[in-house]
Coordinates of C-alpha atoms and ligand atoms in Angstrom, one line a residue:
M280 CA 142.1 0.9 10.4
C281 CA 142.3 1.5 6.6
G282 CA 141.1 4.0 4.0
I283 CA 138.4 3.1 1.4
V284 CA 137.4 4.9 -1.7
G285 CA 134.8 4.1 -4.4
Y286 CA 133.3 5.8 -7.5
I287 CA 130.4 5.1 -9.7
G288 CA 129.3 7.6 -12.4
H289 CA 130.4 9.0 -15.7
R290 CA 134.0 10.0 -15.0
E291 CA 137.2 7.8 -15.3
A292 CA 137.3 6.1 -11.9
F293 CA 141.0 5.5 -11.7
P294 CA 142.4 9.0 -11.0
I295 CA 139.6 9.7 -8.5
I296 CA 140.4 6.5 -6.6
I297 CA 144.2 6.8 -6.6
E298 CA 144.2 10.4 -5.6
G299 CA 141.6 9.7 -2.9
L300 CA 143.7 6.8 -1.5
K301 CA 146.7 9.1 -1.3
R302 CA 144.6 11.5 0.8
L303 CA 143.6 8.7 3.0
E304 CA 147.0 7.3 3.6
Y305 CA 147.0 8.8 7.1
R306 CA 144.6 5.9 7.9
G307 CA 147.1 3.2 6.9
Y308 CA 149.8 2.8 4.4
D309 CA 151.2 -0.7 4.4
S310 CA 149.5 -1.9 1.2
A311 CA 146.9 -0.8 -1.3
G312 CA 144.7 -2.1 -4.1
I313 CA 142.1 -1.2 -6.6
A314 CA 139.3 -2.9 -8.6
L315 CA 138.1 -1.3 -11.8
Y316 CA 135.2 -2.3 -14.0
D317 CA 135.8 -1.3 -17.7
G318 CA 132.3 -2.1 -19.0
K319 CA 133.2 -5.7 -19.7
D320 CA 135.5 -7.1 -17.1
L321 CA 136.6 -6.5 -13.6
K322 CA 140.3 -6.0 -13.0
V323 CA 142.0 -6.1 -9.7
C324 CA 145.5 -4.8 -8.9
K325 CA 147.2 -4.9 -5.4
A326 CA 150.6 -4.0 -4.1
K327 CA 152.5 -4.1 -0.8
G328 CA 153.6 -0.6 0.2
K329 CA 152.2 2.8 -0.5
V330 CA 149.6 4.0 -2.9
A331 CA 152.4 5.2 -5.2
D332 CA 153.6 1.6 -5.4
L333 CA 150.2 0.5 -6.4
E334 CA 150.0 3.3 -9.0
A335 CA 153.3 2.1 -10.6
R336 CA 152.0 -1.5 -10.7
V337 CA 148.7 -0.6 -12.2
D338 CA 150.6 0.9 -15.2
S339 CA 152.2 -2.4 -16.0
E340 CA 149.5 -4.8 -15.0
I341 CA 146.0 -3.6 -15.9
T342 CA 144.3 -1.0 -18.1
K343 CA 142.9 2.0 -16.2
N344 CA 139.7 2.3 -18.1
G345 CA 136.3 2.3 -16.4
T346 CA 133.8 4.5 -14.6
I347 CA 133.2 2.2 -11.7
G348 CA 135.8 1.2 -9.1
I349 CA 136.8 0.7 -5.5
G350 CA 140.2 1.1 -3.8
H351 CA 141.8 0.6 -0.4
T352 CA 144.8 1.6 1.6
R353 CA 145.6 -0.8 4.4
W354 CA 146.8 -0.9 8.0
A355 CA 147.2 -4.5 8.8
T356 CA 145.1 -6.2 11.5
H357 CA 144.8 -9.8 10.2
G358 CA 147.7 -11.1 8.1
V359 CA 151.0 -9.4 7.4
P360 CA 151.1 -6.5 4.9
N361 CA 151.7 -8.2 1.5
D362 CA 150.1 -8.3 -2.0
V363 CA 147.7 -11.1 -1.2
N364 CA 146.4 -9.7 2.1
A365 CA 145.9 -6.3 0.4
H366 CA 142.3 -5.3 -0.5
P367 CA 140.1 -5.5 -2.6
H368 CA 139.3 -9.2 -1.9
S369 CA 137.5 -11.3 -4.4
S370 CA 135.0 -14.1 -3.8
N371 CA 135.8 -17.6 -4.9
S372 CA 133.8 -17.2 -8.1
G373 CA 135.6 -14.0 -8.9
D374 CA 132.3 -12.2 -9.4
L375 CA 132.3 -10.1 -6.2
V376 CA 134.9 -7.8 -4.8
I377 CA 135.0 -6.0 -1.4
I378 CA 137.0 -3.3 0.4
H379 CA 136.7 -3.2 4.2
N380 CA 137.9 -1.0 7.0
G381 CA 137.4 -2.7 10.4
I382 CA 137.6 -6.1 11.9
I383 CA 135.3 -9.2 11.6
E384 CA 135.7 -10.6 15.1
N385 CA 133.9 -14.0 14.4
Y386 CA 135.8 -14.6 11.2
V387 CA 137.4 -17.8 12.5
S388 CA 134.1 -19.6 13.0
L389 CA 132.6 -18.3 9.7
K390 CA 135.7 -19.4 7.9
K391 CA 135.4 -22.9 9.3
E392 CA 131.8 -23.1 8.1
L393 CA 132.7 -21.8 4.6
S394 CA 135.7 -24.1 4.3
K395 CA 133.4 -27.1 5.0
R396 CA 131.2 -25.9 2.1
G397 CA 134.2 -25.9 -0.2
Y398 CA 135.4 -22.3 0.0
I399 CA 139.1 -21.7 -0.4
F400 CA 141.0 -18.8 1.1
K401 CA 144.0 -17.2 -0.4
S402 CA 144.7 -14.6 2.2
D403 CA 144.9 -14.5 6.0
T404 CA 142.3 -11.7 6.2
D405 CA 138.9 -11.6 7.9
T406 CA 137.7 -9.6 4.9
E407 CA 138.1 -12.5 2.4
V408 CA 135.9 -14.5 4.8
L409 CA 133.2 -11.8 4.6
I410 CA 133.1 -11.6 0.8
N411 CA 132.8 -15.4 0.6
L412 CA 130.0 -15.4 3.2
I413 CA 128.2 -12.8 1.1
E414 CA 128.7 -14.9 -2.1
D415 CA 127.6 -18.1 -0.3
I416 CA 124.4 -16.5 1.0
K417 CA 123.7 -14.9 -2.4
L418 CA 124.1 -18.2 -4.3
K419 CA 122.4 -20.4 -1.7
E420 CA 119.4 -18.2 -1.3
N421 CA 119.3 -16.8 -4.8
L422 CA 119.4 -13.2 -3.5
K423 CA 120.3 -9.9 -5.0
L424 CA 123.7 -8.4 -3.9
G425 CA 122.2 -5.9 -1.5
K426 CA 120.0 -8.5 0.3
A427 CA 122.9 -10.9 0.5
V428 CA 125.2 -8.3 2.1
Q429 CA 122.4 -7.5 4.6
V430 CA 121.9 -11.1 5.6
A431 CA 125.7 -11.6 5.9
L432 CA 126.2 -8.5 8.0
N433 CA 123.5 -9.8 10.4
Q434 CA 125.8 -12.8 11.0
V435 CA 128.9 -10.8 11.5
V436 CA 130.3 -9.5 14.8
G437 CA 132.7 -6.7 14.6
A438 CA 133.2 -3.4 12.9
Y439 CA 133.1 -2.4 9.2
A440 CA 132.9 0.2 6.6
I441 CA 132.5 -1.8 3.3
A442 CA 131.9 -1.4 -0.4
V443 CA 130.9 -4.4 -2.4
F444 CA 130.7 -4.7 -6.2
D445 CA 129.3 -7.5 -8.4
K446 CA 130.6 -7.8 -11.9
K447 CA 127.3 -9.5 -12.9
K448 CA 125.3 -6.4 -11.8
P449 CA 127.8 -3.7 -12.7
D450 CA 125.5 -0.7 -12.2
E451 CA 125.7 -0.5 -8.4
I452 CA 127.9 -0.6 -5.4
V453 CA 126.6 -1.8 -2.0
I454 CA 128.0 0.0 1.1
A455 CA 127.5 -0.6 4.8
K456 CA 128.8 0.8 8.1
L457 CA 129.2 -0.3 11.7
G458 CA 131.9 1.3 13.9
S459 CA 134.1 2.6 11.0
P460 CA 133.4 5.9 9.2
L461 CA 131.8 6.0 5.8
A462 CA 130.9 9.1 3.8
V463 CA 129.1 9.3 0.5
G464 CA 129.7 12.2 -1.9
V465 CA 126.5 12.9 -3.9
G466 CA 127.3 14.4 -7.3
D467 CA 125.4 14.9 -10.5
N468 CA 124.4 11.3 -11.4
E469 CA 127.4 10.0 -9.7
F470 CA 128.5 8.9 -6.2
F471 CA 131.8 8.9 -4.3
I472 CA 132.4 6.6 -1.4
A473 CA 135.2 7.3 1.1
S474 CA 136.3 7.0 4.7
D475 CA 136.2 10.7 4.9
A476 CA 135.2 13.5 2.5
S477 CA 138.8 14.4 1.4
P478 CA 138.8 12.2 -1.7
F479 CA 135.8 13.9 -3.3
I480 CA 135.9 17.4 -2.0
E481 CA 136.8 18.9 -5.4
Y482 CA 133.9 17.1 -7.1
T483 CA 131.0 17.7 -4.7
K484 CA 130.3 19.4 -1.4
N485 CA 127.2 17.3 -0.8
A486 CA 127.8 14.5 1.6
I487 CA 125.9 11.8 3.5
Y488 CA 127.5 10.2 6.5
L489 CA 126.1 6.8 7.0
E490 CA 125.2 6.0 10.6
D491 CA 126.1 2.7 12.3
E492 CA 124.1 -0.3 11.2
E493 CA 123.1 1.4 8.0
M494 CA 123.6 0.2 4.4
A495 CA 123.0 1.8 1.1
I496 CA 123.0 0.9 -2.6
V497 CA 124.4 3.6 -4.9
R498 CA 123.4 3.3 -8.5
I499 CA 124.2 5.3 -11.7
N500 CA 121.4 7.8 -12.4
K501 CA 119.3 6.8 -9.4
P502 CA 118.8 8.3 -5.9
I503 CA 120.6 6.6 -3.0
K504 CA 118.6 4.2 -0.9
I505 CA 119.6 3.8 2.7
R506 CA 118.3 1.0 5.0
K507 CA 118.8 -0.2 8.5
I508 CA 120.8 -3.4 8.3
K509 CA 118.9 -5.0 11.2
D510 CA 115.2 -4.4 10.4
D511 CA 115.4 -3.3 6.7
S512 CA 113.5 0.0 7.4
L513 CA 114.3 2.8 5.0
V514 CA 116.2 5.9 6.2
D515 CA 115.8 9.4 4.7
P516 CA 119.2 10.4 3.4
Y517 CA 120.5 13.5 5.2
I518 CA 122.7 15.4 2.8
Q519 CA 124.9 18.0 4.4
E520 CA 127.0 20.7 2.8
L521 CA 130.7 20.3 3.6
Q522 CA 132.7 23.4 4.8
M523 CA 136.1 21.8 4.3
N524 CA 138.1 22.7 1.1
L525 CA 140.9 21.0 -0.6
E526 CA 143.5 23.5 0.3
Q527 CA 142.9 22.7 4.0
I528 CA 144.0 19.1 3.3
E529 CA 147.0 19.7 1.2
K530 CA 150.5 20.5 2.5
G531 CA 150.2 24.2 1.7
G532 CA 153.9 24.6 0.7
Y533 CA 155.4 22.9 3.8
D534 CA 157.6 19.9 3.5
H535 CA 155.4 17.9 5.8
F536 CA 151.9 17.9 7.1
M537 CA 153.3 17.9 10.6
L538 CA 155.2 21.2 10.0
K539 CA 152.2 22.7 8.4
E540 CA 150.0 21.7 11.3
I541 CA 152.5 23.1 13.8
Y542 CA 152.4 26.4 12.0
E543 CA 148.6 26.3 11.8
Q544 CA 148.4 26.5 15.6
P545 CA 147.8 30.2 16.0
D546 CA 144.8 30.0 13.6
A547 CA 143.6 26.7 15.0
I548 CA 143.6 28.0 18.6
R549 CA 141.7 31.1 17.4
D550 CA 139.2 28.9 15.6
T551 CA 138.7 26.9 18.8
Y552 CA 137.7 29.9 20.8
R553 CA 136.0 31.8 18.0
G554 CA 132.4 32.7 18.9
R555 CA 133.0 31.2 22.4
L556 CA 135.4 33.5 24.1
L557 CA 133.8 36.9 24.3
V558 CA 136.4 39.0 26.1
K559 CA 134.6 42.4 26.0
E560 CA 131.4 41.0 27.4
G561 CA 133.3 38.8 29.8
I562 CA 131.4 35.7 28.6
I563 CA 132.3 32.2 27.6
R564 CA 129.5 30.8 25.4
M565 CA 129.5 27.1 24.6
A566 CA 126.1 25.5 23.8
G567 CA 127.2 22.0 24.9
I568 CA 128.2 23.3 28.3
D569 CA 125.4 25.9 28.7
D570 CA 122.7 23.3 27.9
N571 CA 124.1 20.9 30.5
I572 CA 125.5 23.3 33.1
E573 CA 123.7 21.7 36.0
K574 CA 125.3 18.3 35.2
F575 CA 128.8 19.8 35.5
I576 CA 128.0 22.0 38.5
N577 CA 126.5 19.1 40.5
A578 CA 129.0 16.5 39.4
D579 CA 130.9 14.7 42.2
R580 CA 133.9 14.6 39.9
I581 CA 135.0 14.7 36.3
I582 CA 136.6 11.6 34.8
I583 CA 138.6 12.3 31.7
V584 CA 139.2 9.4 29.3
A585 CA 141.5 9.5 26.3
C586 CA 144.6 7.9 24.7
G587 CA 148.0 9.1 23.7
T588 CA 148.4 12.8 23.1
S589 CA 144.7 13.4 23.9
W590 CA 145.4 11.8 27.3
H591 CA 148.2 14.4 27.9
A592 CA 145.7 17.2 27.1
G593 CA 143.5 15.6 29.7
L594 CA 146.3 15.8 32.2
V595 CA 146.7 19.5 31.6
A596 CA 143.0 19.8 32.0
E597 CA 143.1 18.1 35.4
Y598 CA 145.4 20.9 36.7
I599 CA 143.2 23.7 35.4
F600 CA 139.8 22.1 36.5
E601 CA 141.1 21.5 40.0
D602 CA 143.1 24.7 40.3
I603 CA 140.6 27.1 38.9
A604 CA 137.2 25.4 39.0
R605 CA 137.8 23.4 42.2
I606 CA 136.2 20.2 40.6
P607 CA 137.9 16.9 41.4
V608 CA 139.3 15.3 38.3
E609 CA 140.6 11.8 37.4
V610 CA 142.4 11.3 34.2
E611 CA 142.3 7.7 32.8
Y612 CA 143.8 5.9 29.9
A613 CA 140.6 4.8 28.1
S614 CA 142.2 1.4 27.5
E615 CA 142.7 0.8 31.2
F616 CA 139.4 2.3 32.3
R617 CA 137.3 0.1 30.0
Y618 CA 138.6 -3.1 31.5
R619 CA 139.2 -2.3 35.2
N620 CA 135.7 -2.3 36.5
P621 CA 135.8 1.4 37.5
V622 CA 133.4 2.9 40.0
I623 CA 131.2 5.2 37.9
T624 CA 128.0 6.9 39.2
K625 CA 125.2 9.0 37.9
K626 CA 126.9 12.0 39.5
D627 CA 130.1 11.6 37.5
V628 CA 130.7 13.6 34.3
V629 CA 133.0 11.9 31.9
I630 CA 134.9 13.9 29.3
A631 CA 136.2 11.9 26.4
I632 CA 138.9 13.6 24.4
S633 CA 139.8 12.4 20.9
Q634 CA 141.1 14.2 17.8
S635 CA 139.8 11.6 15.4
G636 CA 136.7 10.7 17.3
E637 CA 137.3 7.1 16.2
T638 CA 139.7 5.7 18.8
A639 CA 138.3 2.3 19.8
D640 CA 139.4 2.3 23.4
T641 CA 137.9 5.8 24.0
L642 CA 134.7 4.7 22.4
A643 CA 134.5 1.6 24.6
A644 CA 135.1 3.8 27.7
I645 CA 132.3 6.1 26.7
K646 CA 129.9 3.2 26.3
L647 CA 130.9 1.9 29.7
A648 CA 130.3 5.3 31.3
K649 CA 127.0 5.7 29.6
A650 CA 125.9 2.2 30.7
N651 CA 126.6 3.2 34.3
G652 CA 124.5 6.4 34.0
A653 CA 127.3 9.0 33.8
F654 CA 126.8 12.1 31.6
V655 CA 129.4 11.9 28.8
F656 CA 130.8 15.0 27.0
G657 CA 133.0 14.7 23.9
V658 CA 135.9 16.9 22.9
C659 CA 136.6 15.9 19.3
N660 CA 138.1 17.4 16.2
V661 CA 136.6 15.4 13.4
V662 CA 133.0 16.6 12.9
G663 CA 130.5 13.8 12.7
S664 CA 132.9 11.2 14.0
T665 CA 131.7 8.2 16.0
I666 CA 132.7 9.6 19.4
A667 CA 131.1 13.0 18.6
R668 CA 127.9 11.1 17.9
E669 CA 128.1 8.6 20.8
T670 CA 128.4 11.2 23.5
H671 CA 125.5 13.0 25.2
A672 CA 126.9 16.4 24.3
G673 CA 130.2 17.9 23.2
A674 CA 132.2 20.6 21.6
Y675 CA 134.5 20.4 18.6
T676 CA 138.0 21.8 18.7
H677 CA 137.7 23.1 15.1
A678 CA 141.4 22.5 14.5
G679 CA 140.8 21.5 10.9
P680 CA 142.1 18.2 9.4
E681 CA 145.2 16.8 11.1
I682 CA 146.9 14.6 8.6
G683 CA 150.4 14.2 10.2
V684 CA 150.2 11.0 12.3
A685 CA 151.9 12.9 15.2
S686 CA 149.3 15.0 16.9
T687 CA 150.2 18.7 17.2
K688 CA 147.4 21.2 16.7
A689 CA 145.0 18.7 18.1
F690 CA 146.8 18.9 21.4
T691 CA 146.9 22.7 21.7
T692 CA 143.3 23.1 20.6
Q693 CA 142.1 20.4 23.0
I694 CA 143.9 22.3 25.8
T695 CA 142.3 25.6 24.6
L696 CA 138.8 24.1 24.6
L697 CA 139.2 22.4 28.0
T698 CA 140.5 25.7 29.4
L699 CA 137.4 27.5 28.2
I700 CA 135.3 24.9 29.9
A701 CA 137.2 25.1 33.2
L702 CA 137.0 28.9 33.2
K703 CA 133.3 28.8 32.5
L704 CA 132.6 26.4 35.3
A705 CA 134.9 28.3 37.7
K706 CA 132.8 31.4 37.0
V707 CA 129.4 29.8 37.3
K708 CA 130.5 28.1 40.6
G709 CA 131.9 31.4 41.9
E710 CA 135.4 29.9 42.4
I711 CA 137.2 32.7 40.5
S712 CA 137.1 36.4 41.2
N713 CA 135.7 38.6 38.5
S714 CA 139.0 40.3 37.9
D715 CA 140.9 37.0 37.7
Y716 CA 138.3 35.6 35.3
R717 CA 138.6 38.7 33.1
Y718 CA 142.4 38.5 33.2
H719 CA 142.3 34.8 32.1
L720 CA 140.0 35.6 29.2
Q721 CA 142.3 38.4 28.0
E722 CA 145.4 36.2 28.3
L723 CA 143.7 33.3 26.5
E724 CA 142.8 35.7 23.6
L725 CA 146.5 36.6 23.3
I726 CA 147.8 33.0 23.1
P727 CA 147.6 32.8 19.2
E728 CA 150.0 35.7 18.8
K729 CA 152.3 34.3 21.5
V730 CA 152.3 30.9 19.7
A731 CA 153.2 32.7 16.5
K732 CA 156.1 34.4 18.4
A733 CA 157.3 31.0 19.8
L734 CA 157.3 29.6 16.3
K735 CA 160.0 32.2 15.4
S736 CA 162.6 30.2 17.3
E737 CA 162.5 27.5 14.6
D738 CA 166.1 28.2 13.3
H739 CA 167.5 28.2 16.8
I740 CA 165.7 24.9 17.5
K741 CA 167.0 23.5 14.3
M742 CA 170.6 24.2 15.4
I743 CA 169.9 22.5 18.8
A744 CA 168.4 19.5 16.9
E745 CA 171.6 19.2 14.8
K746 CA 173.6 19.1 18.1
Y747 CA 171.6 16.2 19.7
K748 CA 170.1 14.3 16.8
N749 CA 172.4 11.3 17.4
A750 CA 171.6 10.9 21.1
K751 CA 170.2 7.5 22.0
N752 CA 168.0 8.7 24.8
F753 CA 166.3 12.0 25.9
L754 CA 164.8 12.9 29.3
Y755 CA 162.0 15.5 29.5
L756 CA 161.2 17.2 32.8
G757 CA 158.4 19.5 33.8
R758 CA 156.4 20.4 36.9
G759 CA 152.8 21.3 37.6
Y760 CA 151.0 22.4 34.4
N761 CA 154.1 21.5 32.4
F762 CA 154.5 17.9 33.6
P763 CA 152.1 16.7 30.9
V764 CA 154.0 18.8 28.4
A765 CA 157.1 16.9 29.3
L766 CA 155.2 13.6 28.6
E767 CA 154.0 15.0 25.3
G768 CA 157.5 16.2 24.3
A769 CA 158.9 12.8 24.9
L770 CA 156.1 11.1 23.0
K771 CA 156.6 13.4 20.0
L772 CA 160.3 12.6 19.9
K773 CA 159.7 8.8 20.3
E774 CA 157.1 8.5 17.6
I775 CA 158.7 10.4 14.8
S776 CA 162.5 10.1 15.4
Y777 CA 162.5 6.6 17.0
I778 CA 164.8 7.9 19.7
H779 CA 163.9 6.6 23.2
A780 CA 162.6 9.4 25.4
E781 CA 161.0 9.6 28.8
G782 CA 158.9 12.4 30.4
Y783 CA 159.0 12.8 34.2
P784 CA 157.8 15.3 36.8
A785 CA 161.0 17.2 37.5
A786 CA 160.9 16.4 41.2
E787 CA 160.7 12.7 40.6
M788 CA 164.1 12.7 38.9
K789 CA 165.9 12.1 42.2
H790 CA 163.7 8.9 42.7
G791 CA 165.3 7.0 39.9
P792 CA 165.9 8.7 36.5
I793 CA 168.8 10.7 37.8
A794 CA 170.9 7.5 37.6
L795 CA 170.6 7.8 33.8
I796 CA 172.3 11.2 33.6
D797 CA 175.8 11.5 32.2
E798 CA 177.5 13.6 29.6
N799 CA 175.5 11.7 26.8
M800 CA 172.0 12.5 28.1
P801 CA 170.2 15.5 26.8
V802 CA 167.6 16.7 29.3
V803 CA 164.9 19.0 28.2
V804 CA 163.7 21.0 31.2
I805 CA 160.6 23.2 31.1
A806 CA 161.4 26.0 33.5
T807 CA 159.0 28.8 33.0
K808 CA 159.0 31.7 35.4
K809 CA 155.8 31.1 37.3
G810 CA 155.6 27.4 37.9
H811 CA 157.7 26.2 40.8
Y812 CA 160.6 28.0 39.1
E813 CA 163.1 27.9 41.9
K814 CA 162.5 24.2 42.5
V815 CA 163.0 23.4 38.8
V816 CA 166.2 25.5 38.7
S817 CA 167.5 23.3 41.6
N818 CA 166.8 20.2 39.4
I819 CA 168.7 21.9 36.6
E820 CA 171.7 22.3 39.0
E821 CA 171.5 18.6 39.8
I822 CA 171.6 17.6 36.2
K823 CA 174.5 20.0 35.5
A824 CA 176.4 18.5 38.5
R825 CA 176.2 15.1 36.7
Q826 CA 177.3 16.5 33.3
G827 CA 173.9 16.1 31.7
K828 CA 173.2 18.3 28.7
I829 CA 170.5 20.8 29.5
I830 CA 168.0 22.3 27.0
G831 CA 165.9 24.8 29.0
I832 CA 162.4 25.9 27.8
V833 CA 162.3 29.3 29.6
T834 CA 160.3 32.5 29.8
E835 CA 161.6 35.3 27.5
G836 CA 164.5 37.1 29.1
D837 CA 165.4 34.5 31.7
E838 CA 169.2 34.9 32.2
N839 CA 169.4 32.7 35.2
V840 CA 168.6 29.4 33.4
K841 CA 170.6 30.6 30.4
S842 CA 173.7 30.7 32.6
L843 CA 173.2 27.1 33.7
A844 CA 171.9 25.4 30.5
D845 CA 173.7 24.4 27.4
Y846 CA 170.9 25.9 25.3
V847 CA 167.7 27.7 26.1
I848 CA 164.6 28.2 24.0
E849 CA 162.5 31.2 25.0
V850 CA 158.7 31.4 25.0
P851 CA 156.6 34.5 25.7
E852 CA 155.4 35.0 29.2
S853 CA 151.8 34.0 30.1
L854 CA 149.7 32.8 32.9
E855 CA 151.0 29.5 34.3
S856 CA 147.8 27.7 33.4
L857 CA 148.1 28.8 29.8
S858 CA 151.9 28.1 29.5
P859 CA 151.5 24.5 28.1
L860 CA 150.1 26.2 25.0
L861 CA 153.4 27.9 24.5
T862 CA 156.0 25.4 26.0
T863 CA 154.6 22.6 23.7
I864 CA 155.6 24.6 20.5
P865 CA 159.5 24.2 20.8
L866 CA 159.1 20.6 21.8
Q867 CA 157.1 19.9 18.6
L868 CA 159.7 21.7 16.5
L869 CA 162.6 19.9 18.2
S870 CA 161.2 16.5 17.5
Y871 CA 160.3 17.5 14.0
H872 CA 163.8 18.7 13.1
I873 CA 165.5 15.7 14.7
A874 CA 163.3 13.4 12.8
V875 CA 163.9 15.2 9.5
M876 CA 167.7 15.2 10.1
L877 CA 167.5 11.4 10.7
N878 CA 165.6 10.9 7.5
R879 CA 162.5 9.6 9.2
N880 CA 159.1 9.4 7.6
V881 CA 157.7 12.3 9.6
D882 CA 154.1 12.3 8.5
Q883 CA 153.8 8.5 8.5
P884 CA 156.1 7.0 11.2
R885 CA 156.6 3.3 11.1
N886 CA 154.0 1.1 12.9
L887 CA 151.6 3.9 13.5
A888 CA 148.3 5.1 12.0
K889 CA 146.4 8.2 12.5
S890 CA 143.3 6.8 14.1
V891 CA 143.5 3.7 16.2
T892 CA 140.1 2.0 15.5
V893 CA 141.2 -1.4 16.9
E894 CA 142.1 -2.4 20.5
Ligands
F6R1051 C1 150.4 11.0 19.2 C2 149.1 10.6 18.7 C3 148.3 9.5 19.4 C4 146.9 9.9 19.5 C5 146.0 8.8 20.1 C6 144.6 9.2 20.4 O1 151.0 12.0 18.4 O2 148.6 11.1 17.7 O3 148.9 9.2 20.6 O4 146.8 11.1 20.3 O5 146.1 7.7 19.3 O6 144.0 9.6 19.2 P1 142.7 10.4 19.2 O7 142.9 11.7 19.8 O8 142.3 10.5 17.8 O9 141.7 9.6 20.0

């Protein structure tokens, strides 16, 4: 899981690559490197740490000239993060350099063979094995670089997006993809290569997304040639016009991407239902569902597979699908599902939820479901991502790029989309009355302005964050639709503040976690008016009796919980099924402010990366 950038053309490559790597740091940020060709020589510079550390080192170590180059920002898989393991990796002769996002699974056996043939390895990486394999094949069989890459990749097991450069043939870069994303920006006699389009968006809006098992050679002043790695057949390049602009991927005046993305939620939710939720007409229109309605209606059950925050969105969906559409639902961690020999039949519909569309476990779960004949529907944010392409049909959340590692707007837009699907199915199946259906549509349309209202509590939440920022543990409780929100609140706090937190169904507290409660334990309790309110209030009383500190997430105007809790944060009233879209907001802001007060790296928390493309 890394970010790669390359450039070949008439501009200075260095600023394009460095700026591009900064935009891709969400993919990994433990070390970075660059290789530049200045017309005569190839210079490589690498540094442990962030792209800014690399930038500083380049200044003192190499000249920045050259109109061809490749760069990499790393999230370690093989070998600790250090200068040597950072990419680009050079071949033994020093002629070839490579950048790689992915994993070469059979690198140990390949390395053994190459060692026998005299190759020496400086790093612990699988990537250095690949570049030497390419060199070995090239020299042994006297092949051009493109052909040598192709032969090598046919011997490799694993996943990759690579860019390879040969200083003896300095007018081309060879690229290839299997399982990791790779976009090519097509400019005027120039090409940009990147893990996503953000590094080249200000230079060109024309992009080609390589498909799995495709490779290409990009050359100065020549059209791109794409081939299938396996059978060498030529593929017509499909150039698409990008809709994304640079402003969308910058911080837009906020201190952190996470805060920007929290504040983008009213618009993001609107974008999710735009053109789909037609309140006046009383229609929900979604091509991916409309075209496959029989599959959903006749399904024995829906199985939802996802990881992390997306799994929490799946749990919310379970409540709404069963409650409103009366379809049985199972929600599975993709990582468990893929290995536990699950019973899957042709009458199952599998919904895979993934912001990035690249999560390895979710992808494997999809492949398993497809192999067993299930219909697989994808709910992704990243357009053209692997999961979006691997599923039979799907719908995008249209939340826009999510750069902060901690998922925020992805969660609320996933819930919005899944709610639309549940309502549509409920209507088609005749499980919901006309008036109830209409009421749901109206209420859903109002959610963005209610989210905007919930965001107004930020200063109050900041004050609460100040109060509890030094707590060692937090407990989050919720019931019904808001149980998954409790899980999500706890995950948000853990991942960005490093404070231990647990989410629980409120009624389960008495079966164990109540033993943790004392005067040092802040307990965040979601107690909105419509969902099991009295029962949750009883739980609050139990916490109070044990001197726990209570932060209540309540419906506007609730005086009852206010009189019991240490603090309350109000959210606007809504339907219970839509309340997760509102109760999530204060939990995101609470974690954010605690993390900022503790000086954490909010957008890039330690040990994490934005898309988990390895098991
Ligand atoms: C938490 C978070 C992760 C992701 C998980 C799945 O804030 O971001 O838990 O939700 O890695 O990622 P996607 O949705 O890209 O499949």
